[in-house]
XYZ file of N, CA, C and O in Angstrom:
276
model
N -21.206 3.804 28.761
C -22.379 4.163 27.981
C -21.989 4.951 26.728
O -22.510 4.714 25.666
N -21.054 5.861 26.852
C -20.624 6.653 25.702
C -19.909 5.777 24.683
O -20.073 5.941 23.487
N -19.148 4.812 25.168
C -18.435 3.923 24.264
C -19.408 3.124 23.399
O -19.150 2.869 22.233
N -20.540 2.728 23.940
C -21.532 1.994 23.164
C -22.095 2.850 22.033
O -22.364 2.361 20.953
N -22.251 4.158 22.257
C -22.740 5.036 21.199
C -21.730 5.105 20.057
O -22.105 5.113 18.896
N -20.455 5.173 20.370
C -19.444 5.205 19.323
C -19.471 3.914 18.507
O -19.331 3.931 17.299
N -19.658 2.790 19.172
C -19.733 1.516 18.459
C -20.953 1.476 17.546
O -20.892 0.935 16.452
N -22.049 2.029 17.973
C -23.252 2.040 17.152
C -23.088 2.918 15.921
O -23.624 2.623 14.863
N -22.335 4.013 16.055
C -22.105 4.874 14.892
C -21.173 4.221 13.890
O -21.206 4.548 12.714
N -20.333 3.297 14.321
C -19.411 2.633 13.418
C -20.050 1.547 12.574
O -19.495 1.136 11.566
N -21.230 1.092 12.968
C -21.897 0.017 12.227
C -22.261 0.441 10.800
O -21.969 -0.290 9.852
N -22.878 1.610 10.573
C -23.172 2.001 9.179
C -21.907 2.155 8.332
O -21.915 1.813 7.150
N -20.837 2.662 8.927
C -19.589 2.785 8.178
C -19.059 1.419 7.771
O -18.583 1.225 6.651
N -19.132 0.463 8.688
C -18.672 -0.888 8.396
C -19.514 -1.523 7.299
O -18.984 -2.136 6.370
N -20.820 -1.364 7.391
C -21.712 -1.917 6.366
C -21.447 -1.255 5.019
O -21.434 -1.922 3.976
N -21.201 0.033 5.004
C -20.888 0.744 3.764
C -19.607 0.261 3.129
O -19.540 0.066 1.912
N -18.575 0.036 3.965
C -17.313 -0.477 3.426
C -17.489 -1.877 2.856
O -16.950 -2.200 1.795
N -18.246 -2.723 3.540
C -18.491 -4.075 3.036
C -19.257 -4.039 1.713
O -18.977 -4.820 0.802
N -20.213 -3.108 1.589
C -20.983 -2.991 0.356
C -20.102 -2.553 -0.803
O -20.199 -3.081 -1.909
N -19.215 -1.599 -0.558
C -18.302 -1.141 -1.613
C -17.366 -2.272 -2.017
O -17.116 -2.483 -3.205
N -16.860 -3.040 -1.055
C -16.006 -4.170 -1.387
C -16.773 -5.205 -2.208
O -16.230 -5.782 -3.149
N -18.034 -5.428 -1.861
C -18.868 -6.351 -2.624
C -19.021 -5.884 -4.065
O -18.900 -6.681 -5.007
N -19.270 -4.586 -4.264
C -19.415 -4.057 -5.622
C -18.113 -4.186 -6.414
O -18.141 -4.491 -7.611
N -16.987 -3.969 -5.759
C -15.697 -4.108 -6.433
C -15.467 -5.555 -6.850
O -15.008 -5.834 -7.967
N -15.797 -6.502 -5.981
C -15.639 -7.919 -6.310
C -16.529 -8.302 -7.485
O -16.106 -9.036 -8.388
N -17.759 -7.797 -7.518
C -18.668 -8.089 -8.631
C -18.114 -7.508 -9.935
O -18.159 -8.158 -10.983
N -17.561 -6.296 -9.886
C -16.990 -5.687 -11.090
C -15.783 -6.487 -11.593
O -15.640 -6.708 -12.803
N -14.921 -6.930 -10.686
C -13.760 -7.728 -11.077
C -14.217 -9.053 -11.684
O -13.672 -9.507 -12.699
N -15.216 -9.696 -11.091
C -15.727 -10.952 -11.632
C -16.308 -10.746 -13.029
O -16.137 -11.602 -13.906
N -16.968 -9.622 -13.259
C -17.532 -9.327 -14.577
C -16.430 -9.170 -15.612
O -16.507 -9.721 -16.709
N -15.372 -8.433 -15.260
C -14.253 -8.249 -16.186
C -13.568 -9.589 -16.464
O -13.224 -9.900 -17.615
N -13.371 -10.398 -15.429
C -12.770 -11.710 -15.624
C -13.626 -12.585 -16.530
O -13.105 -13.301 -17.375
N -14.940 -12.547 -16.333
C -15.798 -13.380 -17.169
C -15.739 -12.944 -18.633
O -15.720 -13.785 -19.530
N -15.674 -11.641 -18.878
C -15.536 -11.169 -20.261
C -14.203 -11.609 -20.867
O -14.149 -12.062 -22.014
N -13.123 -11.480 -20.087
C -11.809 -11.867 -20.593
C -11.741 -13.369 -20.864
O -11.260 -13.805 -21.923
N -12.225 -14.165 -19.933
C -12.174 -15.616 -20.121
C -13.115 -16.072 -21.230
O -12.808 -17.023 -21.956
N -14.241 -15.409 -21.382
C -15.144 -15.735 -22.483
C -14.461 -15.461 -23.821
O -14.592 -16.242 -24.760
N -13.730 -14.362 -23.905
C -12.986 -14.063 -25.125
C -11.870 -15.055 -25.376
O -11.627 -15.460 -26.519
N -11.202 -15.459 -24.322
C -10.097 -16.409 -24.472
C -10.610 -17.772 -24.934
O -10.063 -18.382 -25.849
N -11.674 -18.248 -24.313
C -12.144 -19.595 -24.629
C -12.999 -19.656 -25.888
O -13.383 -20.750 -26.307
N -13.270 -18.520 -26.505
C -13.962 -18.546 -27.797
C -12.975 -18.714 -28.942
O -13.380 -18.877 -30.086
N -11.681 -18.715 -28.659
C -10.654 -18.909 -29.684
C -10.653 -20.391 -30.086
O -10.637 -21.273 -29.231
N -10.646 -20.649 -31.373
C -10.725 -22.024 -31.870
C -9.400 -22.773 -31.717
O -9.392 -23.954 -31.398
N -8.280 -22.093 -31.948
C -6.975 -22.747 -31.922
C -6.567 -23.043 -30.479
O -6.518 -22.140 -29.636
N -6.259 -24.312 -30.195
C -5.945 -24.723 -28.818
C -4.653 -24.084 -28.316
O -4.568 -23.659 -27.163
N -3.642 -23.996 -29.187
C -2.372 -23.405 -28.757
C -2.522 -21.929 -28.433
O -1.964 -21.436 -27.459
N -3.285 -21.224 -29.252
C -3.507 -19.794 -29.003
C -4.320 -19.604 -27.721
O -4.067 -18.684 -26.952
N -5.292 -20.478 -27.471
C -6.094 -20.396 -26.249
C -5.207 -20.588 -25.021
O -5.339 -19.864 -24.030
N -4.269 -21.546 -25.080
C -3.353 -21.780 -23.959
C -2.435 -20.579 -23.762
O -2.209 -20.133 -22.634
N -1.944 -20.023 -24.861
C -1.064 -18.859 -24.757
C -1.795 -17.652 -24.174
O -1.254 -16.939 -23.313
N -3.028 -17.428 -24.616
C -3.787 -16.279 -24.109
C -4.164 -16.458 -22.636
O -4.113 -15.506 -21.868
N -4.530 -17.678 -22.241
C -4.859 -17.894 -20.835
C -3.617 -17.767 -19.966
O -3.687 -17.263 -18.845
N -2.449 -18.178 -20.474
C -1.203 -17.996 -19.721
C -0.866 -16.517 -19.569
O -0.460 -16.076 -18.491
N -1.059 -15.749 -20.646
C -0.810 -14.308 -20.576
C -1.789 -13.642 -19.601
O -1.406 -12.753 -18.828
N -3.037 -14.076 -19.617
C -4.038 -13.529 -18.705
C -3.655 -13.813 -17.255
O -3.728 -12.920 -16.395
N -3.241 -15.047 -16.967
C -2.835 -15.387 -15.602
C -1.582 -14.619 -15.187
O -1.457 -14.218 -14.031
N -0.649 -14.408 -16.110
C 0.551 -13.641 -15.791
C 0.196 -12.183 -15.481
O 0.733 -11.597 -14.531
N -0.711 -11.600 -16.251
C -1.138 -10.223 -15.982
C -1.868 -10.126 -14.649
O -1.680 -9.166 -13.897
N -2.695 -11.119 -14.355
C -3.415 -11.132 -13.092
C -2.451 -11.222 -11.913
O -2.582 -10.488 -10.926
N -1.451 -12.094 -12.020
C -0.456 -12.231 -10.951
C 0.355 -10.949 -10.791
O 0.631 -10.514 -9.669
N 0.728 -10.330 -11.893
C 1.458 -9.067 -11.823
C 0.629 -7.963 -11.181
O 1.149 -7.158 -10.398
N -0.656 -7.923 -11.493
C -1.528 -6.915 -10.883
C -1.643 -7.141 -9.377
O -1.637 -6.182 -8.596
N -1.741 -8.402 -8.950
C -1.787 -8.691 -7.516
C -0.495 -8.282 -6.811
O -0.531 -7.755 -5.698
N 0.631 -8.492 -7.465
C 1.916 -8.089 -6.865
C 1.997 -6.576 -6.744
O 2.477 -6.064 -5.729
N 1.532 -5.855 -7.759
C 1.552 -4.397 -7.701
C 0.615 -3.875 -6.612
O 0.958 -2.937 -5.893
N -0.563 -4.461 -6.498
C -1.496 -4.024 -5.470
C -0.968 -4.355 -4.076
O -1.252 -3.637 -3.102
N -0.204 -5.419 -3.940
C 0.374 -5.770 -2.652
C 1.432 -4.785 -2.198
O 1.628 -4.573 -1.004
N 2.092 -4.150 -3.139
C 3.128 -3.171 -2.781
C 2.559 -1.805 -2.468
O 3.203 -0.996 -1.837
N 1.372 -1.534 -2.942
C 0.761 -0.213 -2.729
C 0.195 -0.097 -1.339
O -0.153 -0.950 -0.655
């Protein structure tokens, strides 16, 4: 019976963590949309390819750094 009470208290914490993760994902998507909108508004095709490659390289590097932390 006591164990069930502990499980019930953990539900709000779990929901709170999921909500914070949701907000972080929305913020990252917003930043990505701004960056990609800026990249694809460039008229020159070669510059657009170079900027999107640099963006993907920075994104991959950030994921590697976060994986080590």
